[in-house]
Coordinates of C-alpha atoms in Angstrom, one line a residue:
X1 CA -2.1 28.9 -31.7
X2 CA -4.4 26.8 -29.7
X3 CA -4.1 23.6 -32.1
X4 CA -0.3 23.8 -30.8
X5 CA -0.8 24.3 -27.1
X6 CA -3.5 21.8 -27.4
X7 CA -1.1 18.1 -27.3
X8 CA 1.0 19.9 -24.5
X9 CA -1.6 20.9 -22.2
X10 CA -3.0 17.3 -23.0
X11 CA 0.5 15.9 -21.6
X12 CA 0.3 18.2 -18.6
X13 CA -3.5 16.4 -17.4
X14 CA -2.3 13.2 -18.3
X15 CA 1.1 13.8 -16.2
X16 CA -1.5 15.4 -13.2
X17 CA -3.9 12.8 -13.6
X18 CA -1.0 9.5 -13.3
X19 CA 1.0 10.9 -10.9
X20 CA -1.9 11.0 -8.2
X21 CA -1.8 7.2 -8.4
X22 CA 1.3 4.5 -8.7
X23 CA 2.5 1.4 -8.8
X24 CA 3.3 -0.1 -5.3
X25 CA 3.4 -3.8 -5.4
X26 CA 2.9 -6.4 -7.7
X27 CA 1.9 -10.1 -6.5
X28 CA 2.6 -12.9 -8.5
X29 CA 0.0 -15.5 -7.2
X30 CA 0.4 -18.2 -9.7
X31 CA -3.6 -18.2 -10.1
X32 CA -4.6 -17.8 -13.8
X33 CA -7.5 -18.0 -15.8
X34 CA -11.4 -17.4 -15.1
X35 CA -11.0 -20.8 -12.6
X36 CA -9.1 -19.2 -10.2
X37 CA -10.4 -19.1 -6.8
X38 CA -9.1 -16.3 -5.3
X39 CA -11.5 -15.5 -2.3
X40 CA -10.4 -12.6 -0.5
X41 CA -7.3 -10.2 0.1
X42 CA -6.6 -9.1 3.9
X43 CA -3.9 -6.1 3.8
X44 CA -2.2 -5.7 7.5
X45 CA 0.0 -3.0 8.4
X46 CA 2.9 -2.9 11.2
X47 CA 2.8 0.8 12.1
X48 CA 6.5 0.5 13.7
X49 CA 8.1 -1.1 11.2
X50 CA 6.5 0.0 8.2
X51 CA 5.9 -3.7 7.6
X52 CA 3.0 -5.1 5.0
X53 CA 1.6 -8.3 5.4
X54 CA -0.7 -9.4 2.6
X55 CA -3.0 -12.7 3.3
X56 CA -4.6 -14.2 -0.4
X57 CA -7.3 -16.9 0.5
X58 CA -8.2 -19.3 -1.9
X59 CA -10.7 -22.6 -1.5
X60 CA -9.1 -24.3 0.7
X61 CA -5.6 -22.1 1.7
X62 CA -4.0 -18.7 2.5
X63 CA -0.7 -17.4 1.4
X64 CA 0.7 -14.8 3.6
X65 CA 3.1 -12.4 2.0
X66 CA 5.6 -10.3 4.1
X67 CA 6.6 -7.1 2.8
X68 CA 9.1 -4.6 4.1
X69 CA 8.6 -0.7 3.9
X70 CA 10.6 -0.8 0.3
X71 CA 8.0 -3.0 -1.0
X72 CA 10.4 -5.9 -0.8
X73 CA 9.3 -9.3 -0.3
X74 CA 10.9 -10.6 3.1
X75 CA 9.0 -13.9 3.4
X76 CA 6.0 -16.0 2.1
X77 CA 3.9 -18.9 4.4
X78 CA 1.6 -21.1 2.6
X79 CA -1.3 -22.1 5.1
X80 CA -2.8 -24.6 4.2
X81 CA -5.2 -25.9 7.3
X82 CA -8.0 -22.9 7.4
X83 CA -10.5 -22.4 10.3
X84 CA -13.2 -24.8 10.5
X85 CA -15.7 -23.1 13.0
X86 CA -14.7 -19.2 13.2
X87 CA -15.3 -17.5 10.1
X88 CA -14.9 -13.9 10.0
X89 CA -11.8 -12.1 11.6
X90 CA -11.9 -9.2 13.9
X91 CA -8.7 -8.1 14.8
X92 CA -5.0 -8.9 14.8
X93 CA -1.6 -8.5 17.2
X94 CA 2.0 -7.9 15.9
X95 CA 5.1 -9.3 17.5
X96 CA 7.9 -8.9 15.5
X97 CA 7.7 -10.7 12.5
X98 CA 4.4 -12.8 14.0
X99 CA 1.5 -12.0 13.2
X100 CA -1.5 -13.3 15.0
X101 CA -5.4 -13.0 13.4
X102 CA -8.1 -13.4 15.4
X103 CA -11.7 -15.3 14.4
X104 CA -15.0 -15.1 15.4
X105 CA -18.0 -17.1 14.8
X106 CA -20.6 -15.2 13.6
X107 CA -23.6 -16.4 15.4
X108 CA -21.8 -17.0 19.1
X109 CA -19.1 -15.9 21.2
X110 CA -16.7 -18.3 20.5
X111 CA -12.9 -16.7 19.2
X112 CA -10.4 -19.0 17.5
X113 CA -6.8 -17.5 16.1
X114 CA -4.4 -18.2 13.6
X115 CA -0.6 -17.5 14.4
X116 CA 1.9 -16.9 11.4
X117 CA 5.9 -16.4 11.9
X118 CA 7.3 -14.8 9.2
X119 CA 10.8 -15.7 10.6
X120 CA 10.5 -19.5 10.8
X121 CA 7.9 -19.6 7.9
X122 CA 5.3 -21.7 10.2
X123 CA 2.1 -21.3 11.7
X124 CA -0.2 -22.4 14.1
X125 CA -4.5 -22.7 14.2
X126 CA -6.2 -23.1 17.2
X127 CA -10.0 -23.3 16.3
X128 CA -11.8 -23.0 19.7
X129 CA -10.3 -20.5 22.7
X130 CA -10.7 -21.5 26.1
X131 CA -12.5 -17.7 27.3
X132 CA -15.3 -18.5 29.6
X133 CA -17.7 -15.9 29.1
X134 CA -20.9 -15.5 31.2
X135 CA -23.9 -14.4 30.5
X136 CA -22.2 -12.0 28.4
X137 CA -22.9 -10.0 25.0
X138 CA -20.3 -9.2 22.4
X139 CA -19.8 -5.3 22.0
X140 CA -17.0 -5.3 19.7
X141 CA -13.0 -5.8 19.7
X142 CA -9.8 -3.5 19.1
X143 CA -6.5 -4.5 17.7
X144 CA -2.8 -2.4 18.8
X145 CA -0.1 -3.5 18.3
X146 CA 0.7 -6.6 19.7
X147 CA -2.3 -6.7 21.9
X148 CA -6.3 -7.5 21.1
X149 CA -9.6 -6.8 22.9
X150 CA -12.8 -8.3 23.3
X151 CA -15.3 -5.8 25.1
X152 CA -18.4 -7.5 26.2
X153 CA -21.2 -6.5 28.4
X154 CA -23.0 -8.3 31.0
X155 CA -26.3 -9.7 30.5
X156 CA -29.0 -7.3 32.4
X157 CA -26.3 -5.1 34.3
X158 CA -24.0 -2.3 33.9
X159 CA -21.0 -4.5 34.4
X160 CA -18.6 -4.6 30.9
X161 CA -15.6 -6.8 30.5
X162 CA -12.7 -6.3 29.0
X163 CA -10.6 -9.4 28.0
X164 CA -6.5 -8.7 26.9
X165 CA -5.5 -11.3 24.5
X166 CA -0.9 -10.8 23.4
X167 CA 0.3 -12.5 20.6
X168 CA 0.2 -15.7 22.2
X169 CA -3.5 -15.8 23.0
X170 CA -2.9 -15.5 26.8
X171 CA -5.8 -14.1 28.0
X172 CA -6.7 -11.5 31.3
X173 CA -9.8 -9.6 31.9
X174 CA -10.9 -6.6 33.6
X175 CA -14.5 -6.0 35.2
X176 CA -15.6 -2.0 34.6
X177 CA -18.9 -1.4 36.3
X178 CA -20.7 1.9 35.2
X179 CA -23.0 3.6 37.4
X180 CA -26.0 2.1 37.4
X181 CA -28.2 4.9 38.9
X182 CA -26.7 7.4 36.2
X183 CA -28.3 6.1 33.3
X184 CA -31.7 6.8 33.0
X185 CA -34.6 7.1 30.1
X186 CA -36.2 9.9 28.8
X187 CA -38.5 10.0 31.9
X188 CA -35.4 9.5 34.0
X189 CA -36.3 5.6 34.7
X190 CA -33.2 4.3 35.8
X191 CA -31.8 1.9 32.9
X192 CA -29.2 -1.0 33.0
X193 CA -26.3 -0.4 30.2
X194 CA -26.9 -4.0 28.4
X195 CA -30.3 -3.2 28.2
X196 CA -29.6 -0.1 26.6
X197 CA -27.2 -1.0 24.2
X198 CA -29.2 -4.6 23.4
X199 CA -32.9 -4.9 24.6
X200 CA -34.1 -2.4 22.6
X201 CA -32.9 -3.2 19.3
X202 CA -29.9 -0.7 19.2
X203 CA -27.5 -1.1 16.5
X204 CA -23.9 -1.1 17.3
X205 CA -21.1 0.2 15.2
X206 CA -17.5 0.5 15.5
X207 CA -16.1 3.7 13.7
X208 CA -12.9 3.8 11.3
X209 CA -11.8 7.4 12.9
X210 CA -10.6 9.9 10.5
X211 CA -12.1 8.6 7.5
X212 CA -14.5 10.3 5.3
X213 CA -17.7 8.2 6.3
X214 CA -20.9 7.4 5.0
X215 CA -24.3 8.2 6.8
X216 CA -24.8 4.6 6.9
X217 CA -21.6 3.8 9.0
X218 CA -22.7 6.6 11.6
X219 CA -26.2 6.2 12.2
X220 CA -26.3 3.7 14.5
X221 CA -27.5 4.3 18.0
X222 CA -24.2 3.5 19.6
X223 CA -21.3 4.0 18.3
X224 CA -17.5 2.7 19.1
X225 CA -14.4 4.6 18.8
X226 CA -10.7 2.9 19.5
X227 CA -7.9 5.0 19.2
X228 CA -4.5 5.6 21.1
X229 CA -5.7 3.0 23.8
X230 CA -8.9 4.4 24.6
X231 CA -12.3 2.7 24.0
X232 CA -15.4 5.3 23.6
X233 CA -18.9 4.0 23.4
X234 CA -21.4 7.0 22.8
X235 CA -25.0 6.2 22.8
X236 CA -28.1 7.9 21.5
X237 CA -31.1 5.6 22.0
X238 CA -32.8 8.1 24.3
X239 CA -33.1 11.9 22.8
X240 CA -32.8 13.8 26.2
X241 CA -28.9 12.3 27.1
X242 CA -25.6 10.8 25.2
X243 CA -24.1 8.6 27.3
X244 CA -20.4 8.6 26.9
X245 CA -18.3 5.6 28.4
X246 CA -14.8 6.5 28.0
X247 CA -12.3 3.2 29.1
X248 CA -8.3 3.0 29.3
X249 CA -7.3 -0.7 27.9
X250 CA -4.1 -0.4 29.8
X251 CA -5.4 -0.2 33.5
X252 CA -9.5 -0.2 32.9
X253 CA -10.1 2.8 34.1
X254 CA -13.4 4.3 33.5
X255 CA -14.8 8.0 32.8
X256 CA -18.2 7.6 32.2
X257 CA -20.7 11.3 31.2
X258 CA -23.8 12.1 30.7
X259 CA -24.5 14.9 28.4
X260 CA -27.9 16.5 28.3
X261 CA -28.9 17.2 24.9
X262 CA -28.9 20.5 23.5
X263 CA -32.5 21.9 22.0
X264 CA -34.5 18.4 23.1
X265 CA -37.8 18.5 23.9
X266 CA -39.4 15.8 25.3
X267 CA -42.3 15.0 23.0
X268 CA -41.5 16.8 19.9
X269 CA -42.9 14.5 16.9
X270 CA -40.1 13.1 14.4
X271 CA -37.2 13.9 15.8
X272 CA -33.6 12.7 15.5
X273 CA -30.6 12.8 17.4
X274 CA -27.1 11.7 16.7
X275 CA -23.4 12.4 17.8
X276 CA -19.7 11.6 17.4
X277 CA -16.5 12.0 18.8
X278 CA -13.2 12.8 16.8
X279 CA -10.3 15.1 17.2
X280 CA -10.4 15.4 20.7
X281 CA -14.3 17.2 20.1
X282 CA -17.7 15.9 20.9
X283 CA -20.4 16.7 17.9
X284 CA -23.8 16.7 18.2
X285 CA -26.5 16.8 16.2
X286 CA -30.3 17.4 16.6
X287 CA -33.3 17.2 13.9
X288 CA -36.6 18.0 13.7
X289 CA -38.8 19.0 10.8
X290 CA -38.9 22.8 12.3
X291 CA -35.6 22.9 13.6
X292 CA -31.8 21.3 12.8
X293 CA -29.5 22.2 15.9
X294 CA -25.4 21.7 15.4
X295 CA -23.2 21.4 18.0
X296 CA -19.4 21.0 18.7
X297 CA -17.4 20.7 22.5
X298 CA -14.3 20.2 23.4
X299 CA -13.7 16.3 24.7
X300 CA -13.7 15.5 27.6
X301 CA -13.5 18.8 28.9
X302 CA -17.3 19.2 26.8
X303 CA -16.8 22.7 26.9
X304 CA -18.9 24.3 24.0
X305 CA -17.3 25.9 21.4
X306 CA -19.6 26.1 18.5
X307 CA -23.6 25.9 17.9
X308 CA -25.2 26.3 14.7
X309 CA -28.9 26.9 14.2
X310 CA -31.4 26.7 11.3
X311 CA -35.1 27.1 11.1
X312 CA -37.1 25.3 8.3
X313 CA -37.6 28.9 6.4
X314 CA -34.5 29.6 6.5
X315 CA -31.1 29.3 4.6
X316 CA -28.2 27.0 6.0
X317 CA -25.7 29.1 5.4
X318 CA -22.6 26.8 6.9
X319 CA -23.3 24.5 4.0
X320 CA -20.6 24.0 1.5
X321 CA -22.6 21.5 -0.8
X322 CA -26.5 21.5 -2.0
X323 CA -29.0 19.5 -0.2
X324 CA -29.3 16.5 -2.3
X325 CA -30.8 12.9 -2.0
X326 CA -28.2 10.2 -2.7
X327 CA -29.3 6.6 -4.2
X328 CA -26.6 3.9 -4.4
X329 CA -24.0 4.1 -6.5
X330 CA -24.6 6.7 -8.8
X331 CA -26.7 4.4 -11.2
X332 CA -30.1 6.0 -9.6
X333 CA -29.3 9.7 -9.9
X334 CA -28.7 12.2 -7.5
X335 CA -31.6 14.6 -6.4
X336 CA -31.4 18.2 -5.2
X337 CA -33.8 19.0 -2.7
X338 CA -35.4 22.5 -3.2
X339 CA -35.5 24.0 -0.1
X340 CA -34.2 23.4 3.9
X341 CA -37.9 22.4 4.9
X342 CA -37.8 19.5 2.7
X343 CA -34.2 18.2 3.9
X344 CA -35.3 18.6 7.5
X345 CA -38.9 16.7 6.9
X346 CA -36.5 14.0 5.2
X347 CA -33.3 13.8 8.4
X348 CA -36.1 14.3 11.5
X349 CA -35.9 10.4 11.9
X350 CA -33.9 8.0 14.0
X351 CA -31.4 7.6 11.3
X352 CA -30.1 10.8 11.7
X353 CA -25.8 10.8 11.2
X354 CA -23.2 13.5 12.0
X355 CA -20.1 12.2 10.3
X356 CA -16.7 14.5 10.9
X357 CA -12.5 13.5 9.4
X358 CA -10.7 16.7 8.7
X359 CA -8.7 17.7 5.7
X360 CA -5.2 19.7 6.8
X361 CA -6.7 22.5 9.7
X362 CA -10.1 22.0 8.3
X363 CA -12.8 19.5 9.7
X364 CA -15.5 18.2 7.0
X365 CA -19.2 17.6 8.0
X366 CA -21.5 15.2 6.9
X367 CA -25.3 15.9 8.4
X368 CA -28.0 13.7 7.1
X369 CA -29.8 10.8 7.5
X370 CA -29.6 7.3 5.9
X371 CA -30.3 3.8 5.6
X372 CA -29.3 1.0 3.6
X373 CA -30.7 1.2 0.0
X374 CA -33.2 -0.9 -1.0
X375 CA -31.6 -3.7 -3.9
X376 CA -28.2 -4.5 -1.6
X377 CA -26.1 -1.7 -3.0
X378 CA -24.3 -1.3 0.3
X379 CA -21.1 -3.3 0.6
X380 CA -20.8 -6.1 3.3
X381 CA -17.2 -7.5 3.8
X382 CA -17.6 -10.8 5.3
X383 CA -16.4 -14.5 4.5
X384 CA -13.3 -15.7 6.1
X385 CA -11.3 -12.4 5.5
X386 CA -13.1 -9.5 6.1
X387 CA -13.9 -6.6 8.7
X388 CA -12.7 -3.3 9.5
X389 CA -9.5 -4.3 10.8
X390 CA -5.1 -3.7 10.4
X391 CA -6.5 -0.6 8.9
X392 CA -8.8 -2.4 6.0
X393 CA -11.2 0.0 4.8
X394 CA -12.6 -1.9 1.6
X395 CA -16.3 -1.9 3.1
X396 CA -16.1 1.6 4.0
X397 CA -14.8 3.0 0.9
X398 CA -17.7 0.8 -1.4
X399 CA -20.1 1.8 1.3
X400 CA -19.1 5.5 1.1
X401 CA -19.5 5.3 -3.1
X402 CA -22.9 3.6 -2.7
X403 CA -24.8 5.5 0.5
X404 CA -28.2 6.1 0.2
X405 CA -28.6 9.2 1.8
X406 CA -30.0 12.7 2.0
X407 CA -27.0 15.0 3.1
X408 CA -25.1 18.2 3.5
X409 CA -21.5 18.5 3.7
X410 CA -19.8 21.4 5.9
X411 CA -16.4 22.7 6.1
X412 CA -15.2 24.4 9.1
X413 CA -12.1 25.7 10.5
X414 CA -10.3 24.7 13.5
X415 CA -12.2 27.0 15.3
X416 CA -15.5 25.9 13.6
X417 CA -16.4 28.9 12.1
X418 CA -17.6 28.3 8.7
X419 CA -14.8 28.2 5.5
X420 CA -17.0 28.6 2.2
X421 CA -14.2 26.8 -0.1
X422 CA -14.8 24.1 -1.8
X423 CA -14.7 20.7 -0.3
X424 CA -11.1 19.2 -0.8
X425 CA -11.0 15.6 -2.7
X426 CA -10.6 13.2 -0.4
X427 CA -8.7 9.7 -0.8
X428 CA -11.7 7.9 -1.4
X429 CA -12.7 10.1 -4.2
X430 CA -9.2 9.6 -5.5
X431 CA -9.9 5.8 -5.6
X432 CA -13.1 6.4 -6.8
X433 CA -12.6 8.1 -10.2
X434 CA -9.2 5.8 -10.9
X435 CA -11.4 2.5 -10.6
X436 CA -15.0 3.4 -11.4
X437 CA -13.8 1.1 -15.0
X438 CA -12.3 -1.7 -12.9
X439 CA -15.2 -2.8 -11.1
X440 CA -15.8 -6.4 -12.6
X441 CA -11.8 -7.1 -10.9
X442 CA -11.9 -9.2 -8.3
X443 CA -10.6 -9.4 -4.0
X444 CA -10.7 -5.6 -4.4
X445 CA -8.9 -3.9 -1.1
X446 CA -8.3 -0.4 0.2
X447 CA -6.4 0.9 3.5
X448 CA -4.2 3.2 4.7
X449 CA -0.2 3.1 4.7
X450 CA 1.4 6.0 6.7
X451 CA -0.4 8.9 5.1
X452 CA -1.9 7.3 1.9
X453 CA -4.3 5.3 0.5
X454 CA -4.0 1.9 -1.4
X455 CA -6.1 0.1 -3.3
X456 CA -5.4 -3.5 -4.8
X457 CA -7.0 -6.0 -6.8
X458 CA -7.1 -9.3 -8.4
X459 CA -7.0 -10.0 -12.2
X460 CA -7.4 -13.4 -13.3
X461 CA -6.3 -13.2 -16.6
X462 CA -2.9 -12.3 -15.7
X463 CA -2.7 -13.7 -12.5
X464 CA -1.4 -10.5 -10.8
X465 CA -2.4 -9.1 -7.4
X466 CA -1.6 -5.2 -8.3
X467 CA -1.5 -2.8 -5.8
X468 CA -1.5 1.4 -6.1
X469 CA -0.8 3.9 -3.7
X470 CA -2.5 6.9 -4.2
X471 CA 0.2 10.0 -3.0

């Protein structure tokens, strides 16, 4: 009976397994064979119009293909004149069918862009924009729509600028001063923000919102979150306070908090503290090897609404995975820590991460701490093409498949009390299992379109660009 059922339920996984994945669009670069120099692949999405435009660098060019929402090619630009001085870009603005994308040079503050017009099938470089900044640090930038921003902060003050670039590269900028006498040290020493964010060696990192995360991508002292025209820079450096500098890109308008940390002690020997803001709620996290403290308010009402508690004898029971130690990409092993004393000696550090993206009406939790495996496992997306931008998630995907950590993940539901299901799949897992045999394809990509996830990639024996969307 079996040996019949056998070939049918076989059909059935095969059916389950294919359709989680298929084909979405097929490039025909005219690169073929193992000469090829195919470079990168930069995937930009027009949110309003459902619009894909699709930029293939070679040695010395970049085709730019235009897609529409039915996967149907509308135009295709050969640029052949590529930035000479700004190599890595950091944001984009849509008009229409234009599409500008912004450059930065990697060792100065010095912006260049590159204009294409689907329409008229032209474009336009300009290698050197005339912003005079002064005295001034680069925080990060922020593409919507058919605006992009450049937030930098002041050498030695509190001051931050904002600088509006549209689709033309005009350019206006807005001074936000934050107060000064607010932000203080552990001792309550009054503390400029640049210094804060800069003297001291603190790592920034802009946050892909929503996105299931590795540690690695949320350890850093401050953090940056863009979303719905809002800039949020949180910053741990000091264990007592987050600072939390909320800014409106439309009018600059500042709300700017100081949250004392819950369970700190001032003093208390390897300790780590870490937080994150998603969802409208404020997260918090606090380490030491005695004690892990979880938190969750509402934002930016921070009105508490959760707090979780665990001694080093005792069980985490809000815990929906084992405690295991993560090397790289699988190749190394993974290691289940026996007991919660031994995952707290290993997170009580200053790379402590709280990483949060939610799954339907339930939020998952990453807790751990992490930093970059030794041997260059994690993924750095660089070169001309590259960055977290348009909604490009290559670098966060590889670096989710290859974090060195030491983690737990939670699932709680939206009123963070613990749900003891399994942890859903996520899109990156998705990915993960349908190309762990594709690796050795080259200009790999992954972002998001609408709801879904695509991933594409280059093969040079047939020449093809293929991309899949993962439903």
């Amino acid at each position: 009976m079996f040996s019949k059922l056998f070939p049918i339920l076989f059909l059935l996984l095969i059916g389950t397994t294919v359709s989680a994945q298929r084909n979405w669009i097929v490039i025909e670069t005219g690169l073929q064979g193992e000469y090829s120099n195919l470079k990168d692949a930069l995937p930009i999405i027009d949110k309003e119009s459902g619009n894909i435009a699709f930029f293939l660098r070679e040695k010395k060019q970049i085709t730019a293909y235009l897609y529409n929402q039915n996967q149907e090619l509308i135009s295709k630009v050969v640029i052949d004149d590529i930035p000479k001085k700004s190599r890595s870009i950091v944001g984009q603005s849509i008009e229409n069918d234009s599409y500008t994308l912004y450059f930065k040079r990697n060792s100065s503050l010095k912006f260049g862009y590159l204009k294409i017009d689907f329409k008229t099938n032209t474009f336009k470089l300009v290698d050197d924009l005339d912003i005079n900044f002064e005295k001034e640090e680069y925080v990060n930038s922020f593409s919507d729509k058919d605006k992009f921003y450049i937030l930098t902060s002041v050498y030695k003050t509190s001051k931050l600028n904002l600088y509006t670039l549209d689709n033309n590269a005009n350019v206006t900028n807005k001074e936000i001063s934050l107060p000064e006498e607010q932000i203080k040290s552990d001792t309550d020493l009054a503390v400029n923000f640049n210094s804060l964010i800069f003297a001291y060696a603190s790592e920034i990192k802009k946050i892909d919102i929503g996105e299931p995360l590795a540690l690695e991508s949320v350890t850093a002292q401050t953090k940056v979150f863009y979303k719905d025209g809002k800039i949020i820079l949180t910053n741990n450096f000091f264990g007592k306070r987050t600072y939390i500098i909320d800014i409106n890109v439309t009018d600059g308008a500042l709300k700017f908090n100081a949250v004392e940390n819950l369970g700190f002690i001032k003093g208390e020997l390897k300790s780590g503290i870490n937080s994150f803001i998603f969802d409208n709620h404020y997260f918090n996290v606090y380490a030491t090897k005695d004690k892990l403290l979880f938190s969750v308010y509402t934002y930016p009402e921070m009105k508490m609404l959760k707090s979780y508690k665990v001694g080093k004898h005792e069980t985490i029971g809000f815990k929906n995975t084992k405690m295991i130690q993560k090397v790289g990409d699988g190749k190394y092993g993974v290691r289940v820590l026996e007991n919660t004393s031994q995952y707290l000696r290993k997170i009580a550090n200053k790379h402590l991460g709280v990483a949060v993206y939610k799954d339907s009406s339930n939020y998952v939790v990453t807790i751990g701490s992490s930093k970059i495996a030794t041997g260059g496992t994690m993924s750095v997306v660089g070169g001309l093409i590259g960055g977290a931008i348009g909604g490009v998630l290559f670098s966060t995907f590889d670096n989710y498949n290859k974090t060195k950590s030491i983690q737990i993940k939670c699932l709680f539901n939206e009123h963070f009390n613990h749900n003891s299901n399994l942890i859903p799949e996520n899109g990156f897992d998705k990915i993960n299992d349908f190309t762990k045999d594709f690796s050795h394809l080259d200009a790999q990509s992954v972002f998001r379109y609408k709801d879904d996830y695509v991933w594409g990639s280059f093969n040079y024996k047939t020449g093809l660009y293929r991309l899949f969307i993962f439903d």
